[in-house]
Coordinates of C-alpha atoms in Angstrom, one line a residue:
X581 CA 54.0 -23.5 35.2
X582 CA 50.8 -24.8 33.1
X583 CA 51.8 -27.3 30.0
X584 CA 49.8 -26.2 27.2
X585 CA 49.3 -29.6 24.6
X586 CA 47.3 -28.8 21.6
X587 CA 47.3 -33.3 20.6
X588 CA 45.7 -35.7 22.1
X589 CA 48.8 -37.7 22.4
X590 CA 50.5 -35.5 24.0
X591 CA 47.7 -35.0 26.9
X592 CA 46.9 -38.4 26.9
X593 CA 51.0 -39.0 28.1
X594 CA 50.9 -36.5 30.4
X595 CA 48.0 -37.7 32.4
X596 CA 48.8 -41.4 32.1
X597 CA 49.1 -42.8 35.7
X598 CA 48.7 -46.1 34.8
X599 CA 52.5 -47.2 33.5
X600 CA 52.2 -50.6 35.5
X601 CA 48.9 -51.5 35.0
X602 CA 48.6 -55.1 32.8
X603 CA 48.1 -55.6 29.2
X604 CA 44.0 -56.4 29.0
X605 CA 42.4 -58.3 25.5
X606 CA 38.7 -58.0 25.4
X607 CA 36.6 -60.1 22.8
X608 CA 32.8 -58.6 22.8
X609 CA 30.7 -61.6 21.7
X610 CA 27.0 -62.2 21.8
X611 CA 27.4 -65.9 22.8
X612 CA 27.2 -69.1 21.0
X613 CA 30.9 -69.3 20.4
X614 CA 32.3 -70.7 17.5
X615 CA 35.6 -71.3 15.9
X616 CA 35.4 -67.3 14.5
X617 CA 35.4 -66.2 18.1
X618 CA 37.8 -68.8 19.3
X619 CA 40.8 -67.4 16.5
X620 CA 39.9 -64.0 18.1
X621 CA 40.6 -64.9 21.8
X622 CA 43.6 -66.9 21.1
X623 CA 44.7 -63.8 19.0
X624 CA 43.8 -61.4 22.7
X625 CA 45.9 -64.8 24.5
X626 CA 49.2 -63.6 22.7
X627 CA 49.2 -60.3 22.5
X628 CA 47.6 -59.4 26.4
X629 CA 49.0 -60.3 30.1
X630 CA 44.2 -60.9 30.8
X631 CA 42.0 -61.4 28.7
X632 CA 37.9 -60.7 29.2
X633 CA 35.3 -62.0 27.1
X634 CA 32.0 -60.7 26.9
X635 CA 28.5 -62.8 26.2
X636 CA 25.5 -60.6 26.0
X637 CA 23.0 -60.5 23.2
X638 CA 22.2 -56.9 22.7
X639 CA 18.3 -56.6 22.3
X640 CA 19.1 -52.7 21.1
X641 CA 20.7 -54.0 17.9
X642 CA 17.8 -56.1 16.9
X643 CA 14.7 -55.2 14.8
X644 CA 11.2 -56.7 16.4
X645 CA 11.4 -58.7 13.3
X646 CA 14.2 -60.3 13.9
X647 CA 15.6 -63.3 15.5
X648 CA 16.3 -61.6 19.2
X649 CA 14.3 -64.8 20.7
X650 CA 15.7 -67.7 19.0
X651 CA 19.2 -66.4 18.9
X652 CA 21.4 -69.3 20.3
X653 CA 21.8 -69.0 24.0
X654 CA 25.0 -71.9 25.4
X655 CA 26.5 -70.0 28.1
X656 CA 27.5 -73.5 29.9
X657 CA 29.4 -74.4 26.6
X658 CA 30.9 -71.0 26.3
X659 CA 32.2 -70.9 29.8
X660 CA 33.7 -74.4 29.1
X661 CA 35.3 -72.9 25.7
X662 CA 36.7 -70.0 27.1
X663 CA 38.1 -72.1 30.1
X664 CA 40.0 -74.2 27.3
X665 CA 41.8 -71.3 26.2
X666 CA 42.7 -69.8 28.9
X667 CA 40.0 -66.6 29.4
X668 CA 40.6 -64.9 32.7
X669 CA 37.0 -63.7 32.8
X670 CA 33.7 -63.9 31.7
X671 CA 31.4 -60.6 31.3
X672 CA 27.7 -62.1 30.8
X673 CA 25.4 -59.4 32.2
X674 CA 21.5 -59.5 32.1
X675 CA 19.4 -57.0 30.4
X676 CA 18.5 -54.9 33.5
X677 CA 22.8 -55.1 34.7
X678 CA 24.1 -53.5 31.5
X679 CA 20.9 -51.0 30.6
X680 CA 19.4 -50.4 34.7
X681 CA 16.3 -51.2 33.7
X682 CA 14.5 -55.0 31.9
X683 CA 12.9 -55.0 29.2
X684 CA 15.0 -52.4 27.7
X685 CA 12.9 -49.1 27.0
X686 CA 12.0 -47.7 23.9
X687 CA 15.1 -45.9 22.3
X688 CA 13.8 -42.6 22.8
X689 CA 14.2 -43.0 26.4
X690 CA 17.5 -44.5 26.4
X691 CA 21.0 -42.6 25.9
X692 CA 22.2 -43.8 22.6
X693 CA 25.5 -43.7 20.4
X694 CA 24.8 -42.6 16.9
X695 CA 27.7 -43.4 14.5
X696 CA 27.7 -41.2 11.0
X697 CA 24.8 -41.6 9.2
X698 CA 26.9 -41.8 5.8
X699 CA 28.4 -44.9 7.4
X700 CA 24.8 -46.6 8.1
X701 CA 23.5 -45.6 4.6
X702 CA 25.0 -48.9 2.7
X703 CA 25.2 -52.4 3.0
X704 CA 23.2 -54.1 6.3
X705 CA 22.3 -50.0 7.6
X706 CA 19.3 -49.8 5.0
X707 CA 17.5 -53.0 5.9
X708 CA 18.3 -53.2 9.9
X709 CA 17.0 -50.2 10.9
X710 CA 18.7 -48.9 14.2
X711 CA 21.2 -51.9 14.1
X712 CA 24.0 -49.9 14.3
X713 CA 23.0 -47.4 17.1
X714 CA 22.3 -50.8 18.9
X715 CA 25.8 -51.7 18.1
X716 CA 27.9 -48.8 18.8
X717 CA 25.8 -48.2 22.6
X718 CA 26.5 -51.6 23.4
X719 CA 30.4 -51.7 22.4
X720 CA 30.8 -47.9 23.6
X721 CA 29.5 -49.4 27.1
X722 CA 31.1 -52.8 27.3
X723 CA 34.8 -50.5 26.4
X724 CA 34.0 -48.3 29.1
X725 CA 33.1 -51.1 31.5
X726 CA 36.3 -53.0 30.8
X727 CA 38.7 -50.5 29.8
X728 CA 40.9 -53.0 27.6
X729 CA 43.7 -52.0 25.8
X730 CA 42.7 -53.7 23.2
X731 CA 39.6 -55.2 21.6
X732 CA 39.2 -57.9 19.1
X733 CA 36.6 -58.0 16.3
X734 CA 35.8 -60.1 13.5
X735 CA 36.9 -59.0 9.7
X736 CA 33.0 -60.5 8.3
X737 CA 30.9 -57.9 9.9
X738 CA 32.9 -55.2 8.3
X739 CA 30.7 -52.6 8.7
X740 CA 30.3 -52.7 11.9
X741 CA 34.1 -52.9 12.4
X742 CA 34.4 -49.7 10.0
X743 CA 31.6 -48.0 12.3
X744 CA 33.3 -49.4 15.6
X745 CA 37.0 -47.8 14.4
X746 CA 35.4 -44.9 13.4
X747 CA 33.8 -44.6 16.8
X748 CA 37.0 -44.8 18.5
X749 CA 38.6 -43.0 16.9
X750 CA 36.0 -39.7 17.2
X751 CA 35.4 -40.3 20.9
X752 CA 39.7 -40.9 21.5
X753 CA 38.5 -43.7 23.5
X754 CA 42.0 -45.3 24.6
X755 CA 41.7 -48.7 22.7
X756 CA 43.7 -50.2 20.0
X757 CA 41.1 -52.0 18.0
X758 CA 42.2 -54.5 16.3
X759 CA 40.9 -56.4 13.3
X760 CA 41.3 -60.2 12.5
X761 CA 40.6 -62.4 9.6
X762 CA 37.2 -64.4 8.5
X763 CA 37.5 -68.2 9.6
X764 CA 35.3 -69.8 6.8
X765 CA 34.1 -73.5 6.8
X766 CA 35.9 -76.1 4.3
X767 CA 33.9 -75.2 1.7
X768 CA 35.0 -71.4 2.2
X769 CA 31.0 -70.2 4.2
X770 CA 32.1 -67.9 7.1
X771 CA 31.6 -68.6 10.2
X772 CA 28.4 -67.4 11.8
X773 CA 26.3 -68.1 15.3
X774 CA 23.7 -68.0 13.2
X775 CA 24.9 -71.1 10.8
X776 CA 23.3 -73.4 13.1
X777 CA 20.4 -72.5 11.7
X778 CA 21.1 -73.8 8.5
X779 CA 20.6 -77.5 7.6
X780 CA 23.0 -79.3 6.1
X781 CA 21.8 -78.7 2.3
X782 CA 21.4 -75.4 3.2
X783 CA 25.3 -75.0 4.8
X784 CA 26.3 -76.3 1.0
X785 CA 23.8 -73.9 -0.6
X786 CA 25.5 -71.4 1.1
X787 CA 28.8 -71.8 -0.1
X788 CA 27.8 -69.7 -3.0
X789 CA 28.6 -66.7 -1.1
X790 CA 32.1 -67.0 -0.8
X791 CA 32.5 -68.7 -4.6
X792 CA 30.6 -65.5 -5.4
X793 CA 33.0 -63.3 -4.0
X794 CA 36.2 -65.0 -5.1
X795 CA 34.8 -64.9 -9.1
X796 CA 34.6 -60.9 -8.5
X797 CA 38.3 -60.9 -7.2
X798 CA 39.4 -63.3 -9.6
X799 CA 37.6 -60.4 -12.8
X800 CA 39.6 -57.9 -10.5
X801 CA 42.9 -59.5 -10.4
X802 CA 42.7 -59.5 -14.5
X803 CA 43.1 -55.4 -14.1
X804 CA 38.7 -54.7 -14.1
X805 CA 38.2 -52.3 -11.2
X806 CA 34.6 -51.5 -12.4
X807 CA 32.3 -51.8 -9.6
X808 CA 29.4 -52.2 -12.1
X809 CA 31.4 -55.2 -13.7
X810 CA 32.2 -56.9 -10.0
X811 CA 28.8 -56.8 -8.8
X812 CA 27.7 -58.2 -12.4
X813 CA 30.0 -61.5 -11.6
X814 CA 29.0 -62.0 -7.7
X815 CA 25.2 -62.1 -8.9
X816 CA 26.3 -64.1 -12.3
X817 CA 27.5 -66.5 -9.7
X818 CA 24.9 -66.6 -6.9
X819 CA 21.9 -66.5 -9.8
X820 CA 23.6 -70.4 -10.2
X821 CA 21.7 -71.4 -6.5
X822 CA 18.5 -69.9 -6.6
X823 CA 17.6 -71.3 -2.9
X824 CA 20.2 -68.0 -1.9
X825 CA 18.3 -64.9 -1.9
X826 CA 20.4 -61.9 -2.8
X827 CA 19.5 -58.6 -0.2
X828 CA 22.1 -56.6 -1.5
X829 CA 25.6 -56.5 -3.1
X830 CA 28.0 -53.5 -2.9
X831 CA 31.2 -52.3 -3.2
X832 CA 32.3 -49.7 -1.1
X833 CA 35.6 -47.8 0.5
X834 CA 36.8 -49.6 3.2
X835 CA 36.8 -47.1 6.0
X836 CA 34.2 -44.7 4.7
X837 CA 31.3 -46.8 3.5
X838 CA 30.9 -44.3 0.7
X839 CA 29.9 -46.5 -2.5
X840 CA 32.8 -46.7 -5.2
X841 CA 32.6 -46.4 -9.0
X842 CA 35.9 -48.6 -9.3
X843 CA 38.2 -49.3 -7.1
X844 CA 41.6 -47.1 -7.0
X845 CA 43.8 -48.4 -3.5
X846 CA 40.7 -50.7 -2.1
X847 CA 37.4 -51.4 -2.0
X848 CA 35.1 -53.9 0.2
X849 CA 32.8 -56.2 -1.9
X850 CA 29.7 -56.7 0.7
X851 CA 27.0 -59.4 0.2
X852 CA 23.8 -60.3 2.2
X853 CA 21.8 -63.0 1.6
X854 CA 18.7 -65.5 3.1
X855 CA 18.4 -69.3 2.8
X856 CA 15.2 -69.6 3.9
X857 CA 14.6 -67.3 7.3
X858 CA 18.0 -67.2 7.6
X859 CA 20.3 -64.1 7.0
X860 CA 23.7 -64.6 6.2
X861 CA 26.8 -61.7 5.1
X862 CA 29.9 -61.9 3.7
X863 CA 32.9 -59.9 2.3
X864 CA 36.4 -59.8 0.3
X865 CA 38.9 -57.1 0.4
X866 CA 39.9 -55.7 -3.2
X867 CA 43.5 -54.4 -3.1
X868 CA 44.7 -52.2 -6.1
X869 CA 48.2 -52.4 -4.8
X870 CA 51.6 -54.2 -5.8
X871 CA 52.0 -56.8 -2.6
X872 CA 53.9 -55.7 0.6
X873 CA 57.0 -57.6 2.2
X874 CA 56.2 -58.0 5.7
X875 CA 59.9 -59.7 7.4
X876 CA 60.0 -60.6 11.1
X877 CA 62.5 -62.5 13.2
X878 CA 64.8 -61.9 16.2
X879 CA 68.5 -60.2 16.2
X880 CA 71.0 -61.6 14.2
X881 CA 69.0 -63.2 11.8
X882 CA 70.1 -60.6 8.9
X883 CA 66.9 -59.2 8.4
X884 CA 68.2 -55.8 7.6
X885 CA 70.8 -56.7 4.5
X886 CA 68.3 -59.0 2.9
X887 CA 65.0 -56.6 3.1
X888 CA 67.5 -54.2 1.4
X889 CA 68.5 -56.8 -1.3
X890 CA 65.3 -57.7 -1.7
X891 CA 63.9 -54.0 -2.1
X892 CA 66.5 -53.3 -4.9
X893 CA 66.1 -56.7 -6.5
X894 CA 62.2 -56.2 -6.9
X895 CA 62.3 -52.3 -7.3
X896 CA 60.0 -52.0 -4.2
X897 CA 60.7 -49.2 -1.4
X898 CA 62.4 -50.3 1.7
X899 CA 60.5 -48.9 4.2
X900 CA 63.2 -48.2 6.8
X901 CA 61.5 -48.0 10.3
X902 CA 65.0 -47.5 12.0
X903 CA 65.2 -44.0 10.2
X904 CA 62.2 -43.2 11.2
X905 CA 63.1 -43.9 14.4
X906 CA 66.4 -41.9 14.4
X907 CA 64.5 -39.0 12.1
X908 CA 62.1 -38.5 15.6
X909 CA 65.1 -38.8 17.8
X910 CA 67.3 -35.7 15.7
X911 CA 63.7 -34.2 15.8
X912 CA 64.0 -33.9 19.5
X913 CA 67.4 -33.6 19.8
X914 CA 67.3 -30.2 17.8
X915 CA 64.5 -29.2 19.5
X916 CA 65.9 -29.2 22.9
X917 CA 63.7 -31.0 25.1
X918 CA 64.3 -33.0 27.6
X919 CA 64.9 -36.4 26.9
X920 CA 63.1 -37.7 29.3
X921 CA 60.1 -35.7 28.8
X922 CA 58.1 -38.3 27.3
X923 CA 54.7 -35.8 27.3
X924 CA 56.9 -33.4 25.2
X925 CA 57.9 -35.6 22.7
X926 CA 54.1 -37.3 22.1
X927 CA 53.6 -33.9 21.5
X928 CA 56.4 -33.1 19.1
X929 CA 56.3 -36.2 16.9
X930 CA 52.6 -36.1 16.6
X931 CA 53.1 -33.6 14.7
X932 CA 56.1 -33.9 12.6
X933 CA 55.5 -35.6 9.3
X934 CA 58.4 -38.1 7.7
X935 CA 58.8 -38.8 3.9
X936 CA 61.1 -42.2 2.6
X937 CA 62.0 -42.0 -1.0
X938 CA 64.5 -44.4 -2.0
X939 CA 68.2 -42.8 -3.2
X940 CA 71.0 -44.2 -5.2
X941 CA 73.1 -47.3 -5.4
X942 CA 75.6 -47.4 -2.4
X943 CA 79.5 -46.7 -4.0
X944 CA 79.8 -49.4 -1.1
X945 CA 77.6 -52.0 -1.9
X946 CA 76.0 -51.6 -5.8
X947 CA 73.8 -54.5 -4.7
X948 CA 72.2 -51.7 -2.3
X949 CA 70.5 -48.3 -2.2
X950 CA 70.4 -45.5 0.4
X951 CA 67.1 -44.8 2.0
X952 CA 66.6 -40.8 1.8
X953 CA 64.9 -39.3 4.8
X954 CA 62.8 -35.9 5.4
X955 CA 61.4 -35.1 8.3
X956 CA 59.0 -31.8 8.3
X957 CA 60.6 -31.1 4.8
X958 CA 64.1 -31.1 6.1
X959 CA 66.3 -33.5 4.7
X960 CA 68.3 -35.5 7.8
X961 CA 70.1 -38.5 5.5
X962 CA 73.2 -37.9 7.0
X963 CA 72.2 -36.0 10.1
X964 CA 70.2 -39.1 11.7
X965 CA 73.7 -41.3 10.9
X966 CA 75.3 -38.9 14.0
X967 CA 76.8 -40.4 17.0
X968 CA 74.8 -38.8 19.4
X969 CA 71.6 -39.5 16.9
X970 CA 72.4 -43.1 17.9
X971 CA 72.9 -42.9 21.8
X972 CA 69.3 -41.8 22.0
X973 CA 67.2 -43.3 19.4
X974 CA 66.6 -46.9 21.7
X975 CA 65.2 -44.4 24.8
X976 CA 62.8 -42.2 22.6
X977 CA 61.7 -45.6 20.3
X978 CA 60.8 -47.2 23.4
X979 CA 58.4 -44.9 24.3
X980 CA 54.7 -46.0 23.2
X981 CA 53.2 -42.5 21.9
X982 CA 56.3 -42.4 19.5
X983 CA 55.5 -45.8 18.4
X984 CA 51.9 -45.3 18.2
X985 CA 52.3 -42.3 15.4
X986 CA 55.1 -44.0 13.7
X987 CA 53.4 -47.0 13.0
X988 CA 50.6 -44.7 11.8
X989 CA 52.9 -43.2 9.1
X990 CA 54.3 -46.9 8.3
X991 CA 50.7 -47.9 7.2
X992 CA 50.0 -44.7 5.3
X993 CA 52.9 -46.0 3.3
X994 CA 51.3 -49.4 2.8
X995 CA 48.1 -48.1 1.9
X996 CA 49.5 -48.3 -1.8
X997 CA 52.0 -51.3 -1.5
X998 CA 55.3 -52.5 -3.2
X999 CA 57.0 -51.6 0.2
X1000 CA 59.4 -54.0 2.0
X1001 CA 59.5 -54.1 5.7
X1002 CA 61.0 -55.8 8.7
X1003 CA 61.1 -55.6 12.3
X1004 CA 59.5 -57.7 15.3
X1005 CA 55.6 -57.2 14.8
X1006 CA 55.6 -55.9 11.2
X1007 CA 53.2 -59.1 10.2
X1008 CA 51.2 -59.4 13.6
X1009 CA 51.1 -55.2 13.9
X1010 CA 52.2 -53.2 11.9
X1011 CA 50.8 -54.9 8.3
X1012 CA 48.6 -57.9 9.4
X1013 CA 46.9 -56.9 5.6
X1014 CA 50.5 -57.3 4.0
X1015 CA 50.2 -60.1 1.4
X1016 CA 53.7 -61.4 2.1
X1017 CA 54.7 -62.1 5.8
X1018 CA 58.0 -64.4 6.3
X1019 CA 59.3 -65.2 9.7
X1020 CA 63.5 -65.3 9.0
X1021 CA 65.3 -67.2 11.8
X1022 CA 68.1 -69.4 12.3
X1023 CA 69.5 -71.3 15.3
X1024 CA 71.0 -69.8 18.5
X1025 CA 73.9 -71.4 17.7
X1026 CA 74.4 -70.4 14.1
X1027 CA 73.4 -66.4 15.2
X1028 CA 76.3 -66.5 17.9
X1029 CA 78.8 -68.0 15.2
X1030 CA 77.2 -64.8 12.5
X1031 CA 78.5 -62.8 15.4
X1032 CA 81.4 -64.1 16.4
X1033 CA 82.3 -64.3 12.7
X1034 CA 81.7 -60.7 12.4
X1035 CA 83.5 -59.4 15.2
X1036 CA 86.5 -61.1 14.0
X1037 CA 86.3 -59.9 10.6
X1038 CA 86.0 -55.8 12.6
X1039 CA 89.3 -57.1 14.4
X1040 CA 87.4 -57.4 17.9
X1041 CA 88.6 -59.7 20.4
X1042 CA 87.0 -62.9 19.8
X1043 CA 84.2 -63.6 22.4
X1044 CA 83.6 -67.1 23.4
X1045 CA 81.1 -68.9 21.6
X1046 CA 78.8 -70.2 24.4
X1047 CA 78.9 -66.4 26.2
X1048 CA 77.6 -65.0 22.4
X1049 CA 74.7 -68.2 22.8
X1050 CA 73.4 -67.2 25.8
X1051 CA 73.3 -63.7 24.8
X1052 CA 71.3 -64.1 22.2
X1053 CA 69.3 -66.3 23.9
X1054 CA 69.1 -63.9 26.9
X1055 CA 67.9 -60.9 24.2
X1056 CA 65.6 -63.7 22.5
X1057 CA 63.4 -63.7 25.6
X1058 CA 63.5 -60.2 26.1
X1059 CA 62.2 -59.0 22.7
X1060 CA 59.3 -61.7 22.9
X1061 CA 58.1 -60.7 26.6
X1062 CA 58.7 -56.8 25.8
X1063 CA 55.8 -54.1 26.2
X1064 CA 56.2 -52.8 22.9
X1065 CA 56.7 -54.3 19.7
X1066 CA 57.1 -57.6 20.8
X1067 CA 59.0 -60.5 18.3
X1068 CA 55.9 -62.1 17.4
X1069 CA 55.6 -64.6 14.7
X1070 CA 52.0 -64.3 12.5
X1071 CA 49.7 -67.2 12.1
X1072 CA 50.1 -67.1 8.2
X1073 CA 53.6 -66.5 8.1
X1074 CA 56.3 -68.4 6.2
X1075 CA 59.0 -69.1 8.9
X1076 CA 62.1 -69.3 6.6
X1077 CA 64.9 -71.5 8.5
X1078 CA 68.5 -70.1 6.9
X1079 CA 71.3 -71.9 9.1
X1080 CA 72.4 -73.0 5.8
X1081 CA 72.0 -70.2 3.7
X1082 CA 74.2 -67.4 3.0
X1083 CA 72.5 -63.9 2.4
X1084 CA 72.1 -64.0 -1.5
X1085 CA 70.6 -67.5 -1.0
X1086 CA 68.3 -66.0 1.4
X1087 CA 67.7 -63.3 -0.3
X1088 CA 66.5 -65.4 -4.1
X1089 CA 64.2 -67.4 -1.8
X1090 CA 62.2 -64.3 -1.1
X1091 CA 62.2 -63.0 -4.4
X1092 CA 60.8 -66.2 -5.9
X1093 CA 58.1 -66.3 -3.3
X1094 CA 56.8 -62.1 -3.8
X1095 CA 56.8 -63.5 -7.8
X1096 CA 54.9 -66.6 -6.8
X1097 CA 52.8 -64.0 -4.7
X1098 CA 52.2 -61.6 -7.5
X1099 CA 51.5 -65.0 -10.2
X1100 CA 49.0 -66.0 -7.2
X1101 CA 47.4 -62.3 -7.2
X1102 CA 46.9 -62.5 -10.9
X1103 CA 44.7 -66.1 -11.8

């Protein structure tokens, strides 16, 4: 009998044949690697079983007026970079390789991916004519070429990582791409191939930029979300090295690249500007959002009792992923398909639609509140509590097209902050944006006496202490090696060690560093 899917998930599942194929990272550079690219492949290292790295400067994405000629060319030095951290392969193609023919030919003769033309009208789209096209061919090729399942780009060509997202997404071209932060110089100038232009006067001169920026975010932090007011303060600031020649500043929507008024949930705060021939861009994030609480660690660490105590202590919502989790699994349960019909259930749950609103103070516990769950308007509090609720959640939240549109809803929920979350990837993942990440861990040994403690206190026979050790060690390994959601710590977390803390102990500590946060947020 046919299967008639009417999401792209739940096609995309059915028509997977690849469930054993590796994990690939792919990092598209044009060369002349630097520390920026470096953070991105060590990023691809972690998360991917191979990792590829392209070098290719794309002559489609440069004007004849620009620097296509002198761009910086070190492939020897590359290879040796990449070989230092532990690249699997190179992808350096000529001209004639990538486009069948060398010199390219003239654009109208050449097949061409055209992103929105709302997304090209701001920022670097009006003065680099065709940049973007250039861009978007290249990438669209390089994916196709590859066929990563994930590909790493820089956070200080925004645009182009808006475009690129977009791209993906409109195509459903099976990639996760995934965005990591500007690396900046000591005295806060992004990283750039094209800094080694610069002399050393001019790599000073050009710290401007970023002081520029952070005098717009510091006016924006005092509550002025006036784009008019913003831009007035990046140029009060840059008018102060007149060797930096402003070509634009603008603040627009993240994702859209429409211009903004003010800012209501974020806005991007773009700046382009030449010391001497040289072009240089740069960018800060606006947030209008109260910070979120981003908690990872392994089992037994008591992640869930604190992010709870935490929640209520601050007034934030506790974003609770586990009853999302069990909300999909009644979802298929009353639905009655088979559990094991993983096609059936991408299906289902990408289309059902869950809502968190945080309940009343526990009669239990006054310290904590319920989490009140709807899923497709139907309240399931209770229901997702059920015994055979919990038999099956693990085997449906271990399948990826569940995960994929679960995580989707989580960020929604982030997209306007004061949420507190925790899990295994929740800071490398789920919320690498989230102003707050903490790592919470504790010893092997003081987990297995936790558990040993709390079996005791449930009236369990009491399980030797080295047996409960080498459980936990056993499950440590699995949760960092496993497909999905692995326990990953982030680069810019704060790994809080609490063998000799109790849970309210924990719990202050936390508190005291969101207010420290939010006193940060505001100078």
């Amino acid at each position: 009998m046919v299967r008639l899917f009417t999401t792209v998930a739940g096609l995309r599942c059915y028509l997977d044949l690849e469930q054993a194929r590796l994990k690939v990272g792919f990092v598209p550079t044009m060369g002349a690697l630097h520390e920026g690219h470096l953070s991105l492949i060590r990023r691809a290292r972690q998360e991917n079983d191979l990792v590829v790295v392209s070098i290719f400067v794309n002559p489609l994405q440069f004007a004849p007026n620009e620097d296509l000629d002198r761009y910086p060319r070190t492939l020897e030095r590359d290879r040796q970079l990449c070989e230092e951290m532990g690249v699997d392969a190179i992808f350096a193609p000529t001209v004639a390789e990538l486009y069948g023919t060398e010199p390219i030919p003239p654009a109208e003769r050449l097949t061409q991916v055209i992103p929105p033309a709302a997304m090209m009208a701001s920022l670097c789209g009006r003065s680099r004519i065709g940049h973007f096209q250039g861009v978007a061919t290249v990438v669209t090729k390089l994916l196709n070429i590859v066929q990563p399942d994930r590909a790493y780009f820089g956070r200080k060509d925004a645009q182009q990582l808006a475009i690129l997202q977009r791209l993906v997404a409109d195509l459903n071209l099976p990639v996760e791409i995934v965005p990591c932060p500007i690396v900046r110089e000591p005295n806060g100038l992004a990283l750039s191939s094209r800094n080694q232009y610069l002399s050393t006067e001019q790599r000073e001169q050009a710290a401007v930029l970023y002081r520029s920026l952070q005098r717009a975010q510091h006016l924006f932090r005092t509550g002025n979300t006036s784009t008019a007011d913003l831009i007035q303060a990046v140029q009060a600031e840059l008018s102060t090295v007149p060797a930096v020649q402003s070509e634009y500043v603008e603040l627009v929507h993240p994702r859209l690249l429409t211009p903004l008024e003010h800012v209501e949930e974020a806005g991007l705060l773009a700046i382009a500007a030449r010391i001497g021939s040289t072009r240089l861009i740069d960018n800060i994030l606006l947030r209008n959002r109260k910070p979120v609480v981003a908690l990872d660690g392994p089992a037994g660490a008591g992640k869930s009792t604190v992010v709870r105590r935490v929640a209520q202590s601050l007034g934030l919502l506790y974003l609770d992923t586990g009853a999302m989790y069990r909300a999909v699994t009644w979802l298929v349960l009353q639905s009655g398909i088979a559990l094991d019909d993983q096609a059936a259930i991408a299906e289902l749950v990408s289309q059902c639609r869950i809502q968190l609103v945080a309940g009343e103070v526990s009669p239990d516990d006054e310290t904590l509140a319920t989490t009140r769950v709807w899923i497709n308007d139907h309240e399931v509090t209770q229901a997702i509590r059920s015994l055979e609720v919990t038999d099956q959640v693990s085997a449906i939240a271990a399948q990826s097209a569940v995960r994929q549109e679960l995580v989707k809803q989580q960020q929604r929920y982030g997209r306007k902050g004061g949420i507190v979350v925790e899990g295994r990837d929740i800071g490398t993942h789920v919320f690498p944006d989230a102003e707050l990440k903490i790592f919470l861990t504790a010893s092997v040994q003081e987990r297995a006496r936790r558990r040993q403690q709390d079996l005791k206190n449930q009236g369990q026979a009491e399980i030797d202490l080295e047996e409960l050790e080498r459980s936990i060690y056993l499950r440590d390994q699995k949760d960092s090696t496993r497909e999905i959601a692995p326990l990953q710590q982030a680069t810019d977390a704060i790994e809080l060690q609490t063998d000799h803390l109790n849970i309210d102990q924990v719990t202050e500590k936390i508190v005291q560093m969101y207010r420290q946060k939010v006193s940060e947020l505001s100078l």
